[in-house]
């Protein structure tokens, strides 16, 4: 694992401030300082375009096809993959001072800092630079990707002449087919991403330009446009050009000592697999006209207003750890950026912060990200589920291709088609269908969104339930089995009766029955009859849940506890195991890549007694190596529930600093959005003990000793509440909306106008189980 670079990152509760310009942290900062609204994503590259490690401008749902490599092909293997494309880059504003290009690698940098502001939703920059020829300028800029106008981004760029008059030239670019580093060793991927955009159209006038391109294979078209305001306009010469892959506005100005030249750049993007060049150009023209009419100051104010409202519904406050406070708000802000304005598109595992995982979405979204969005900005969660519903036809066709009924959701995808070329950890991980059903039911309980239920929700629950009804079978003893699947633990593949899969499938079946009973007219529309509902109920009631009576624990999958244990002592220094050992050996041993059975203890906690949770956690903790960023957050939640508060805190810290401290050595390719959402989950579901089983909201808060206070906010059926936790009590406040029935450590109460304060009983300390040697939780050096 990597560690912090605290000499560059300043601790502040509402921002991430990076001081200095060390080249070795550029790969991290380009990701950490990324801006997005879920529709457009801009990596945090330097305004002048260089130095740069991985440039990136991403549009949600914009991809190119590529071949998938197979040593041996087989029936039902996906024929092509999809890869996110770095589209036309509008972030670049080059500066030449007396013909000397501004470049932080040359000359002298007296001051340089960049600030990602979680309240303004902007990336700010200030640099005092002296060129190799001795001219000094101060450059300040502010960049935003609009939450309120989703097709727009904007940059305010100012240069001040320090100490003397000077001639300056600013070049504002739209650049397509920007060179990017080779993406690993796969030549197919490299070929797909080498100059992926084909020019269709270019035009410009005054300070405005538009470029239109399309991809060679997926044939998706993108239009990118820019327009500008320049101050002072009367002291500058300007001209613009546009052709092929480049549009450029050039501004030449004489800047007297102590004065500034200011360039405000507005960017608009439109893309589609169906719409024509004129239609996309018209969309971008309209976006730019709207941006110019709104103006920079109003755009920035709208951004702040949006975030003011968001933080009132989503903030988490803690006392006792300033660095962790910053990390939590960093995490919440980036999850918001990943999903705020996706508008019926997926949330990729890396958001729109980098090309990791090819830009694909996985089960991460529904299991880890949507819980936070559902209870903080529920409309965004609904839009993601609408995207799943929009791809339901492809999932049903995939099920037919594989000889199944219902909907078989792809393990990884951008457009709804399966993109996983490794079926044991892809196609076989069918639990994703139930994960989506689980998220659907949670959203319906939390929002009461009847329109969504009618248009999408019931059908999602019905078609996923049909998958389990056909995929499983009743054995001679009458138990319902689901065989040949892979659960969340990718070190244990293609097994029978994975407990997590069976339990989430069981809930899926029950939720489908309830939805059809609640909306019989929709059940009829989807050809669900009484017999089919009865079968679903019987499958759920007779679901096989493997249990080892001798050990007193649930088996992660059938016969799992009978397998040989992995030799953890011999593996020290060889993590992640998948890079050092063959899957053939991993699959045969008791070693867990990421929380699997333990995740079931949280998501289906209603299926276990408290004593079973303790025994199961104690058994699986020593064999779980956390070779996935998705693991620590799940372990934190269950550790808190069973009373290991110190271990829960350690796992919260590991989760929250996954990207800030680059714990997996890969943050340069994008953030781990699910882990960031997991930090929220650790606070709310872990130390807050929040559960939502069947729409019943309960809390069981307990606080780790080193924290003196924690509060979090939730939105439940339009009622907004805040929960404030100390060591001895918890106070519940209704900020707005109707009274709501809640539960505190098993005690029901009605939260109305007046706050309710209830005691928290201290529990005796229990020593937690140890982890595999060399896989202890991440701990900061100063703690």
XYZ file of C-alpha atoms in Angstrom:
783
model
C 0.000 0.000 0.000
C 1.076 3.565 -0.665
C 0.816 6.268 1.934
C 0.063 9.940 2.382
C 1.997 12.833 0.940
C 1.051 15.184 3.749
C 3.788 17.648 2.853
C 1.719 18.521 -0.224
C -1.872 17.971 0.939
C -3.125 20.437 3.532
C -5.748 19.325 6.061
C -8.891 21.442 5.830
C -12.474 20.354 6.548
C -14.005 21.787 3.353
C -11.309 21.547 0.699
C -8.365 19.610 -0.660
C -5.479 22.034 -1.053
C -2.326 20.901 -2.856
C 0.708 23.129 -2.372
C 3.768 23.090 -4.599
C 4.299 21.572 -8.005
C 6.116 18.244 -7.549
C 5.970 16.219 -10.730
C 5.846 12.884 -8.897
C 2.364 13.541 -7.451
C 0.821 14.657 -10.759
C -0.684 11.200 -11.436
C -2.551 11.432 -8.138
C -3.599 15.057 -8.292
C -4.953 14.784 -11.821
C -7.442 12.265 -10.393
C -8.036 13.706 -6.933
C -8.766 17.186 -8.319
C -11.120 15.981 -11.051
C -14.440 17.733 -11.601
C -17.622 16.080 -12.811
C -21.385 16.298 -12.666
C -22.063 12.693 -13.695
C -22.550 13.804 -17.299
C -19.193 15.462 -18.080
C -15.905 14.708 -16.342
C -12.679 16.734 -16.466
C -9.510 15.346 -14.932
C -7.609 17.802 -12.765
C -4.879 18.529 -15.285
C -3.042 21.844 -15.289
C -4.718 24.580 -17.345
C -1.807 25.013 -19.745
C -2.059 21.375 -20.848
C 1.483 20.467 -19.798
C 3.051 18.973 -17.760
C 0.502 16.178 -17.893
C 0.499 12.461 -17.153
C -2.985 11.358 -18.220
C -5.214 13.947 -19.895
C -8.873 13.149 -19.680
C -12.240 14.554 -20.697
C -14.989 11.954 -20.361
C -18.658 11.886 -21.287
C -20.926 9.418 -19.528
C -21.920 6.725 -21.994
C -19.378 7.658 -24.671
C -17.245 4.660 -25.634
C -15.529 2.761 -28.395
C -15.785 -0.944 -29.182
C -12.714 -3.165 -28.973
C -11.990 -6.841 -29.393
C -11.954 -9.038 -26.297
C -8.990 -11.405 -26.000
C -9.694 -15.128 -25.615
C -7.181 -17.949 -25.554
C -10.108 -20.235 -26.374
C -13.536 -18.905 -27.260
C -16.782 -20.483 -26.186
C -20.500 -20.200 -26.744
C -21.985 -17.149 -25.074
C -18.683 -15.314 -24.667
C -19.074 -11.564 -25.344
C -17.651 -10.732 -28.763
C -16.566 -7.170 -28.068
C -15.739 -4.896 -25.196
C -16.378 -1.220 -24.645
C -13.810 1.357 -23.597
C -14.311 4.892 -22.383
C -12.792 7.469 -24.742
C -10.904 10.636 -23.916
C -12.978 13.044 -26.001
C -12.300 16.552 -27.256
C -10.372 18.405 -24.549
C -11.568 21.935 -23.839
C -9.610 22.486 -20.608
C -6.456 23.720 -22.327
C -5.534 27.415 -22.096
C -1.916 27.898 -23.079
C 0.018 30.983 -21.985
C 3.081 32.493 -23.645
C 4.887 35.308 -21.846
C 7.088 37.218 -24.286
C 7.102 34.082 -26.495
C 8.046 31.800 -23.559
C 5.464 29.051 -22.943
C 4.398 28.814 -19.344
C 5.486 25.394 -18.085
C 6.016 24.585 -14.419
C 9.003 22.405 -15.310
C 10.951 25.457 -16.469
C 11.753 28.801 -14.954
C 11.025 29.310 -11.262
C 7.806 28.545 -9.386
C 7.672 30.786 -6.311
C 4.096 29.828 -5.396
C 1.732 27.190 -6.675
C -1.384 25.780 -5.124
C -4.577 24.148 -6.323
C -7.743 23.815 -4.275
C -10.689 21.492 -4.784
C -13.447 23.305 -2.899
C -16.257 21.044 -1.682
C -18.618 23.983 -1.070
C -18.103 25.989 -4.250
C -17.751 22.889 -6.440
C -14.778 24.387 -8.247
C -11.081 23.758 -8.784
C -9.090 26.895 -7.985
C -5.476 27.564 -8.846
C -2.894 30.250 -8.051
C 0.657 30.307 -9.423
C 3.492 32.833 -9.229
C 5.907 31.915 -12.013
C 9.048 33.477 -13.401
C 9.962 32.467 -16.928
C 13.482 31.393 -17.910
C 13.888 34.895 -19.393
C 13.026 36.572 -16.077
C 9.398 37.702 -16.584
C 7.103 37.109 -13.615
C 3.354 36.519 -13.846
C 0.656 35.480 -11.432
C -1.870 33.073 -12.905
C -5.159 32.384 -11.163
C -7.940 30.214 -12.470
C -11.176 28.620 -11.397
C -12.846 25.706 -13.168
C -16.301 24.198 -12.795
C -18.482 21.494 -14.312
C -22.008 22.717 -13.761
C -24.423 20.788 -11.548
C -27.310 22.980 -12.673
C -26.598 23.042 -16.437
C -25.312 19.561 -17.083
C -23.879 20.084 -20.597
C -21.701 23.026 -19.549
C -18.256 23.511 -18.036
C -16.460 26.825 -17.577
C -13.033 28.227 -16.727
C -12.049 31.682 -15.542
C -8.357 32.272 -16.307
C -6.498 35.443 -15.264
C -2.883 36.532 -15.800
C -1.313 39.473 -14.003
C 1.926 41.111 -15.130
C 4.202 41.395 -12.084
C 6.974 43.975 -11.938
C 6.951 45.139 -15.579
C 4.856 45.552 -18.702
C 4.862 42.538 -20.990
C 3.385 40.986 -24.100
C 1.265 37.894 -23.574
C -0.504 35.407 -25.794
C -3.297 33.111 -24.601
C -4.344 30.145 -26.723
C -7.662 28.540 -25.824
C -8.027 25.121 -27.446
C -10.475 22.423 -28.340
C -8.235 19.425 -28.992
C -9.426 16.035 -30.249
C -7.342 12.847 -30.380
C -5.089 14.145 -27.645
C -2.124 11.780 -27.130
C -2.606 9.504 -24.108
C -0.211 6.994 -22.523
C -0.369 3.398 -23.733
C -3.043 1.615 -21.605
C -1.178 -1.499 -20.459
C -0.095 -4.487 -22.516
C -3.285 -5.250 -24.473
C -2.662 -4.228 -28.119
C -6.405 -4.400 -28.855
C -7.095 -1.723 -26.263
C -4.231 0.429 -27.511
C -5.543 0.176 -31.065
C -9.055 1.140 -29.964
C -7.794 4.268 -28.253
C -5.221 5.454 -30.812
C -6.822 8.509 -32.470
C -10.327 7.136 -31.776
C -12.209 10.177 -33.090
C -12.921 10.806 -36.764
C -13.536 14.435 -37.749
C -16.982 15.264 -39.145
C -17.262 19.023 -38.971
C -15.468 22.160 -37.770
C -16.606 25.760 -37.698
C -15.792 29.007 -35.909
C -16.548 32.702 -35.767
C -15.615 35.584 -33.477
C -14.634 33.825 -30.215
C -16.780 30.725 -30.784
C -15.927 27.309 -32.275
C -17.432 23.826 -32.581
C -15.829 20.498 -33.523
C -17.852 17.368 -34.295
C -16.341 13.859 -34.363
C -17.480 10.253 -34.296
C -15.937 6.976 -33.177
C -14.903 4.464 -35.829
C -16.661 1.386 -34.468
C -19.337 2.352 -31.948
C -20.291 5.248 -34.251
C -21.146 7.603 -31.425
C -20.937 11.249 -32.385
C -19.699 14.055 -30.127
C -19.904 17.805 -30.576
C -17.677 20.023 -28.448
C -17.962 23.783 -28.479
C -16.338 26.772 -26.805
C -17.104 30.459 -26.497
C -15.276 33.189 -24.617
C -15.320 36.498 -22.851
C -12.052 38.454 -22.841
C -11.239 41.401 -20.549
C -10.092 43.991 -21.344
C -11.313 43.395 -24.913
C -10.081 46.719 -26.279
C -6.396 45.982 -25.603
C -6.229 42.555 -27.228
C -5.971 41.218 -30.746
C -7.945 38.023 -31.305
C -8.404 35.498 -34.045
C -9.881 32.005 -34.181
C -9.432 28.925 -36.362
C -11.058 25.500 -36.507
C -10.238 22.485 -38.621
C -10.050 18.731 -38.099
C -8.936 17.984 -34.555
C -8.155 21.519 -33.370
C -10.009 24.741 -32.738
C -8.027 27.612 -31.214
C -8.787 31.129 -30.084
C -5.609 33.222 -29.889
C -5.561 36.354 -27.746
C -2.509 38.646 -27.983
C -2.362 41.478 -25.466
C -0.013 44.080 -24.067
C -0.441 43.858 -20.294
C 0.864 46.766 -18.231
C 2.553 46.101 -14.895
C 0.052 45.301 -12.150
C -2.874 44.728 -14.502
C -4.584 41.551 -15.664
C -5.918 39.951 -18.778
C -8.917 37.725 -18.101
C -10.288 34.927 -20.277
C -13.579 33.257 -19.393
C -14.062 30.066 -21.372
C -17.404 28.286 -21.697
C -17.547 24.681 -22.870
C -20.539 22.752 -24.164
C -20.790 19.046 -25.026
C -23.398 16.951 -26.786
C -23.181 13.332 -27.881
C -25.417 10.633 -29.298
C -25.380 7.371 -31.202
C -28.386 8.455 -33.260
C -28.472 12.203 -33.740
C -27.043 13.986 -36.748
C -24.200 16.491 -36.986
C -26.606 19.444 -37.345
C -28.642 18.296 -34.348
C -25.603 17.954 -32.102
C -24.206 21.256 -33.275
C -27.538 22.877 -32.460
C -27.448 21.361 -28.977
C -23.958 22.719 -28.332
C -24.871 26.129 -29.794
C -27.768 26.296 -27.368
C -25.623 25.208 -24.407
C -23.027 27.870 -25.156
C -25.664 30.550 -25.662
C -27.163 29.644 -22.299
C -23.735 29.715 -20.632
C -22.836 33.087 -22.134
C -26.183 34.536 -21.105
C -25.794 33.196 -17.568
C -22.203 34.390 -17.212
C -19.395 33.196 -14.979
C -20.538 34.814 -11.741
C -24.065 33.412 -11.987
C -22.784 29.941 -12.950
C -20.482 29.958 -9.942
C -23.288 31.126 -7.655
C -25.649 28.443 -8.972
C -22.939 25.872 -8.273
C -22.555 27.052 -4.682
C -26.311 27.172 -4.136
C -26.656 23.602 -5.390
C -23.947 22.431 -3.003
C -25.356 24.410 -0.092
C -28.601 22.477 -0.516
C -26.757 19.185 -0.956
C -24.656 19.525 2.194
C -27.772 20.359 4.207
C -29.013 16.864 3.262
C -25.767 14.890 3.151
C -23.057 16.247 5.443
C -21.252 14.099 7.999
C -19.600 15.900 10.893
C -17.095 14.376 13.307
C -14.989 15.674 16.182
C -11.674 14.164 17.139
C -9.955 13.624 13.785
C -9.545 16.619 11.457
C -7.869 14.639 8.679
C -10.657 12.054 8.679
C -13.245 14.852 8.553
C -11.617 16.154 5.386
C -11.479 12.662 3.896
C -15.184 12.071 4.564
C -16.258 15.266 2.830
C -13.851 14.549 -0.028
C -15.519 11.152 -0.411
C -19.088 12.479 -0.270
C -18.288 15.256 -2.744
C -16.811 12.878 -5.305
C -19.710 10.426 -5.019
C -22.023 13.358 -5.683
C -19.923 14.318 -8.714
C -20.165 10.756 -10.033
C -23.938 10.578 -9.873
C -25.561 13.987 -9.615
C -26.518 14.556 -13.262
C -26.060 11.187 -14.967
C -29.644 11.388 -16.204
C -30.492 7.771 -17.006
C -26.898 6.703 -17.430
C -24.718 4.423 -15.353
C -22.182 5.397 -12.720
C -18.808 3.934 -13.754
C -16.629 2.335 -11.081
C -14.168 5.224 -11.498
C -16.847 7.826 -12.076
C -15.618 10.212 -14.778
C -12.199 10.683 -13.161
C -10.072 8.291 -15.219
C -10.040 5.387 -17.657
C -9.717 2.613 -15.061
C -11.813 -0.525 -15.644
C -12.392 0.819 -19.183
C -15.069 3.123 -17.796
C -17.376 0.208 -16.959
C -20.105 0.055 -14.364
C -20.336 -2.978 -12.059
C -22.388 -4.091 -9.063
C -20.448 -1.419 -7.149
C -23.067 1.128 -8.144
C -26.169 -0.514 -6.724
C -24.556 -2.103 -3.663
C -22.251 0.675 -2.489
C -23.024 3.953 -4.257
C -26.822 3.984 -4.459
C -27.385 3.637 -0.698
C -25.694 7.003 -0.185
C -27.493 8.643 -3.103
C -30.845 7.140 -2.090
C -30.719 8.768 1.341
C -29.085 12.076 0.359
C -30.013 12.987 -3.239
C -32.626 10.372 -4.129
C -33.423 11.735 -7.596
C -29.889 10.787 -8.682
C -30.385 7.217 -7.448
C -33.630 7.002 -9.377
C -31.895 8.074 -12.594
C -29.305 5.301 -12.281
C -32.034 2.713 -11.801
C -33.846 4.135 -14.816
C -30.701 3.398 -16.834
C -30.804 -0.198 -15.613
C -34.418 -0.389 -16.693
C -33.560 1.095 -20.099
C -31.091 -1.765 -20.648
C -33.483 -4.459 -19.442
C -34.145 -5.630 -23.010
C -30.460 -6.425 -23.464
C -30.398 -8.258 -20.131
C -33.367 -10.367 -21.175
C -31.740 -11.212 -24.502
C -28.549 -12.163 -22.659
C -30.565 -14.509 -20.455
C -32.069 -16.195 -23.502
C -28.595 -16.529 -25.060
C -27.443 -18.352 -21.936
C -30.539 -20.529 -21.702
C -32.129 -18.665 -18.802
C -35.339 -16.799 -18.106
C -35.835 -13.250 -16.908
C -33.002 -10.721 -16.968
C -29.306 -11.576 -16.761
C -27.638 -8.259 -16.085
C -24.082 -7.796 -17.413
C -21.266 -7.946 -14.884
C -19.484 -5.009 -16.506
C -20.776 -2.691 -19.178
C -21.169 0.827 -20.503
C -24.179 0.419 -22.800
C -25.901 -2.583 -21.197
C -24.135 -5.361 -23.148
C -21.821 -7.746 -21.307
C -18.157 -6.718 -21.556
C -16.520 -9.205 -19.208
C -14.168 -11.519 -21.051
C -13.558 -13.744 -18.004
C -16.759 -15.608 -17.231
C -15.900 -17.113 -13.785
C -15.635 -13.606 -12.336
C -18.064 -12.090 -14.827
C -21.052 -13.975 -16.214
C -21.046 -16.351 -13.221
C -21.365 -13.413 -10.799
C -25.112 -13.390 -11.305
C -25.743 -11.799 -7.914
C -25.599 -8.450 -9.747
C -29.204 -8.989 -10.865
C -30.321 -9.278 -7.243
C -28.093 -6.347 -6.246
C -30.071 -4.196 -8.674
C -33.349 -5.548 -7.316
C -32.154 -4.803 -3.786
C -31.332 -1.213 -4.771
C -34.717 -0.905 -6.484
C -36.639 -2.051 -3.438
C -34.563 0.191 -1.150
C -35.227 3.193 -3.377
C -38.973 2.507 -3.423
C -39.116 2.138 0.361
C -37.042 5.277 0.928
C -38.842 7.536 -1.542
C -42.318 6.175 -2.212
C -41.733 7.124 -5.858
C -44.891 5.757 -7.447
C -44.015 7.011 -10.922
C -40.747 5.101 -10.859
C -42.486 2.018 -9.488
C -44.975 2.095 -12.339
C -42.536 2.871 -15.122
C -39.515 0.852 -13.984
C -39.548 -0.625 -10.498
C -42.029 -3.460 -10.783
C -40.609 -4.678 -14.072
C -37.043 -4.665 -12.690
C -38.157 -6.756 -9.717
C -40.216 -9.138 -11.866
C -37.574 -9.869 -14.504
C -34.775 -10.358 -11.974
C -37.001 -12.668 -9.910
C -37.663 -14.725 -13.030
C -33.921 -15.249 -13.397
C -33.643 -16.889 -9.957
C -36.754 -18.954 -10.432
C -35.277 -20.484 -13.585
C -31.599 -20.542 -12.582
C -32.132 -22.459 -9.352
C -33.781 -25.818 -8.733
C -35.316 -27.862 -5.906
C -33.210 -30.828 -4.777
C -34.530 -34.164 -3.489
C -34.862 -32.774 0.035
C -36.953 -29.860 -1.198
C -34.323 -27.150 -0.756
C -34.002 -24.537 -3.472
C -30.429 -24.449 -4.761
C -28.543 -21.953 -6.924
C -25.464 -23.729 -8.249
C -22.467 -22.742 -10.380
C -22.225 -19.075 -9.424
C -19.596 -16.637 -8.158
C -20.330 -14.452 -5.162
C -18.610 -11.184 -4.237
C -15.414 -13.079 -3.306
C -13.576 -13.450 -6.601
C -11.050 -15.865 -5.051
C -13.860 -18.433 -4.752
C -15.477 -18.823 -8.149
C -18.179 -21.028 -9.689
C -19.521 -22.529 -6.481
C -22.812 -23.939 -5.283
C -25.127 -22.003 -2.982
C -23.103 -18.902 -2.251
C -24.819 -17.518 0.853
C -24.659 -13.888 -0.274
C -26.141 -14.738 -3.680
C -28.845 -16.950 -2.227
C -29.879 -14.374 0.384
C -30.061 -11.414 -1.993
C -31.906 -13.638 -4.507
C -34.308 -14.628 -1.737
C -35.023 -10.988 -1.012
C -35.402 -10.283 -4.722
C -38.061 -13.000 -4.984
C -39.950 -11.680 -1.953
C -39.790 -8.087 -3.161
C -41.135 -9.149 -6.559
C -44.088 -10.921 -4.918
C -44.814 -7.869 -2.774
C -44.607 -5.524 -5.768
C -47.005 -7.647 -7.827
C -49.468 -7.854 -4.942
C -49.211 -4.113 -4.467
C -49.655 -3.382 -8.176
C -51.756 -6.224 -9.625
C -52.457 -4.282 -12.834
C -48.717 -4.237 -13.572
C -48.392 -7.910 -12.672
C -51.006 -8.618 -15.316
C -49.180 -6.417 -17.815
C -45.991 -8.443 -17.278
C -47.880 -11.767 -17.459
C -47.284 -12.641 -13.816
C -49.994 -14.990 -12.580
C -50.792 -16.464 -9.177
C -48.854 -19.637 -9.937
C -45.683 -17.749 -10.795
C -45.882 -15.671 -7.622
C -46.436 -18.816 -5.594
C -43.328 -20.362 -7.132
C -41.285 -17.278 -6.292
C -42.506 -17.407 -2.712
C -41.737 -21.125 -2.462
C -38.230 -20.607 -3.909
C -37.598 -17.890 -1.332
C -38.985 -19.911 1.571
C -36.954 -23.031 0.689
C -33.730 -21.193 -0.228
C -30.687 -23.223 0.811
C -28.360 -21.405 3.208
C -25.281 -23.577 3.903
C -24.330 -23.837 7.587
C -21.482 -25.707 9.261
C -23.023 -27.056 12.455
C -19.687 -28.258 13.822
C -18.117 -24.806 13.572
C -21.331 -22.942 14.259
C -20.849 -20.655 11.240
C -22.432 -20.155 7.848
C -20.420 -21.403 4.926
C -19.589 -18.746 2.358
C -20.625 -21.363 -0.165
C -21.414 -25.042 0.058
C -18.455 -27.008 1.563
C -16.312 -23.849 1.805
C -15.280 -24.558 5.404
C -14.066 -28.009 4.367
C -11.471 -26.644 1.944
C -7.816 -26.317 2.888
C -6.800 -22.988 4.409
C -4.534 -20.724 2.438
C -0.926 -20.474 3.684
C -1.009 -16.822 4.743
C 2.467 -16.884 6.301
C 3.971 -17.769 2.918
C 2.080 -14.908 1.245
C 3.540 -12.005 3.195
C 4.728 -9.395 0.709
C 2.872 -11.063 -2.151
C -0.354 -9.097 -2.144
C -2.584 -8.749 -4.039
C -2.620 -12.515 -4.387
C -4.114 -12.451 -7.886
C -0.855 -10.976 -9.194
C 1.303 -13.628 -7.543
C -0.679 -16.879 -7.496
C -2.809 -18.765 -10.056
C -6.568 -18.591 -9.726
C -6.594 -22.366 -9.894
C -4.984 -22.489 -6.461
C -6.930 -19.579 -5.011
C -10.248 -21.129 -6.010
C -9.511 -24.321 -4.043
C -8.562 -22.730 -0.707
C -10.135 -20.835 2.155
C -8.978 -17.343 1.288
C -11.353 -14.427 0.749
C -10.470 -11.566 -1.575
C -13.214 -9.271 -0.295
C -16.090 -9.379 2.141
C -18.657 -11.890 0.908
C -20.391 -13.704 3.745
C -19.588 -10.661 5.890
C -21.310 -8.390 3.361
C -24.370 -10.637 3.622
C -24.345 -10.038 7.397
C -24.941 -6.360 6.616
C -27.207 -6.343 3.563
C -29.318 -9.263 4.818
C -28.758 -8.735 8.502
C -32.382 -9.697 9.096
C -31.473 -13.290 8.164
C -28.960 -13.764 11.013
C -29.080 -13.656 14.783
C -26.632 -11.399 16.626
C -24.749 -14.445 17.884
C -24.433 -15.801 14.346
C -23.045 -12.452 13.175
C -20.366 -12.520 15.875
C -19.312 -16.095 15.121
C -19.325 -15.530 11.362
C -17.291 -12.324 11.607
C -14.756 -14.018 13.901
C -14.381 -16.901 11.445
C -14.023 -14.934 8.217
C -11.903 -12.018 9.432
C -8.670 -14.086 9.694
C -9.009 -15.359 6.112
C -10.031 -12.119 4.364
C -7.106 -10.371 2.634
C -8.887 -7.262 1.290
C -7.356 -7.402 -2.187
C -10.299 -5.235 -3.246
C -11.146 -1.659 -2.316
C -14.735 -2.856 -1.707
C -13.895 -4.928 1.347
C -12.839 -2.682 4.216
C -16.091 -0.694 4.242
C -18.193 -3.851 4.618
C -15.946 -5.169 7.366
C -16.191 -1.824 9.163
C -19.993 -1.912 9.217
C -20.215 -5.433 10.637
C -17.300 -4.905 13.041
C -19.195 -1.960 14.525
C -22.381 -3.989 14.803
C -20.765 -6.904 16.642
C -18.876 -4.628 19.022
C -15.366 -4.301 17.590
C -15.456 -0.503 17.501
C -11.684 -0.047 17.300
C -11.445 -2.383 14.313
C -14.445 -0.658 12.710
C -12.650 2.669 13.059
C -9.493 1.248 11.482
C -11.504 0.017 8.518
C -13.321 3.343 8.235
C -9.924 5.047 8.024
C -8.709 2.581 5.386
C -11.851 3.145 3.339
C -11.819 6.928 3.623
C -8.146 7.224 2.643
C -8.219 4.659 -0.171
C -7.663 7.361 -2.778
C -6.247 10.273 -0.792
C -3.368 8.040 0.311
C -3.396 5.877 -2.845
C -3.596 2.647 -0.865
C -3.926 0.469 -3.983
C -1.249 2.248 -6.022
C -3.650 2.942 -8.878
C -5.448 6.205 -8.138
C -3.831 7.658 -11.266
C -6.371 5.725 -13.355
C -9.347 7.094 -11.432
C -11.032 7.205 -8.057
C -12.636 4.198 -6.349
C -16.165 5.619 -6.245
C -17.643 2.635 -4.381
C -14.992 2.861 -1.663
C -15.689 6.580 -1.309
C -19.390 5.783 -0.883
C -18.304 3.078 1.545
C -16.859 5.768 3.824
C -20.369 7.262 4.070
C -21.735 3.767 4.703
C -19.234 3.173 7.524
C -20.429 6.287 9.341
C -24.165 5.881 8.762
C -24.581 2.083 8.797
C -21.476 1.345 10.873
C -21.246 3.770 13.781
C -24.802 4.981 13.203
C -26.130 1.431 12.969
C -28.688 2.479 10.356
C -30.603 -0.368 8.694
C -33.521 -0.376 6.267
C -35.103 -3.815 6.057
C -38.414 -3.693 4.239
C -38.723 0.054 4.702
C -38.350 -0.072 8.492
C -35.647 2.440 9.483
C -33.683 1.490 12.591
C -30.556 2.800 14.288
C -28.116 1.255 16.748
C -25.462 3.953 17.163
C -22.166 3.495 18.991
C -19.114 5.729 18.726
C -15.442 4.783 18.753
C -13.570 6.194 21.764
C -11.240 8.509 19.801
C -14.194 10.296 18.202
C -16.174 12.545 20.526
C -19.055 13.325 18.167
C -20.577 12.262 14.876
C -23.637 13.504 13.043
C -25.137 12.583 9.696
C -28.162 13.635 7.663
C -30.687 11.538 5.760
C -33.660 12.078 3.462
C -36.430 9.500 3.932
C -39.710 9.928 2.035
C -39.119 13.692 1.830
C -38.520 13.911 5.591
C -35.078 15.274 6.397
C -33.474 14.160 9.633
C -30.153 14.583 11.400
C -28.721 12.032 13.828
C -26.124 13.311 16.320
C -24.145 10.733 18.293
C -22.004 11.065 21.408
C -20.620 8.272 23.555
C -23.617 8.205 25.892
C -26.586 9.272 23.782
C -27.988 9.960 20.338
C -30.229 12.872 19.402
C -32.629 12.643 16.458
C -33.984 15.825 14.855
C -36.597 16.261 12.149
C -35.439 19.172 10.020
C -38.408 19.175 7.642
C -41.173 16.957 6.366
C -43.699 14.678 8.015
C -43.108 12.862 11.331
C -41.346 9.549 10.851
C -41.306 6.275 12.789
C -37.807 5.168 13.755
C -36.145 2.748 16.129
C -33.167 3.223 18.468
C -31.440 0.062 19.747
C -34.737 -1.806 19.486
C -36.852 0.997 20.996
C -39.480 2.385 18.580
C -40.261 6.089 18.644
C -41.991 8.722 16.523
C -39.766 11.610 15.468
C -41.839 14.773 15.309
C -41.137 18.478 15.754
C -39.152 18.133 18.960
C -35.758 16.385 19.072
C -35.570 12.973 20.708
C -32.511 12.081 22.802
C -32.010 8.452 23.802
C -29.232 6.771 25.791
C -26.526 4.535 24.340
C -25.494 1.678 26.588
C -21.757 1.119 26.819
C -20.672 -2.375 25.828
C -17.695 -4.256 27.277
C -14.530 -4.335 25.186
C -13.951 -7.489 23.159
C -10.636 -8.175 21.500
C -11.225 -8.435 17.748
C -9.938 -11.305 15.619
C -6.640 -10.827 13.832
C -6.187 -10.479 10.099
C -3.913 -12.546 7.853
C -0.273 -11.706 8.505
C 0.678 -8.593 6.567
C -2.951 -7.581 5.933
C -3.657 -5.579 9.066
C -5.841 -2.493 8.559
C -4.153 0.597 7.195
C -3.094 3.012 9.907
C -1.781 6.504 9.387
C 1.772 7.066 10.530
C 0.804 9.759 13.033
C -1.877 7.671 14.756
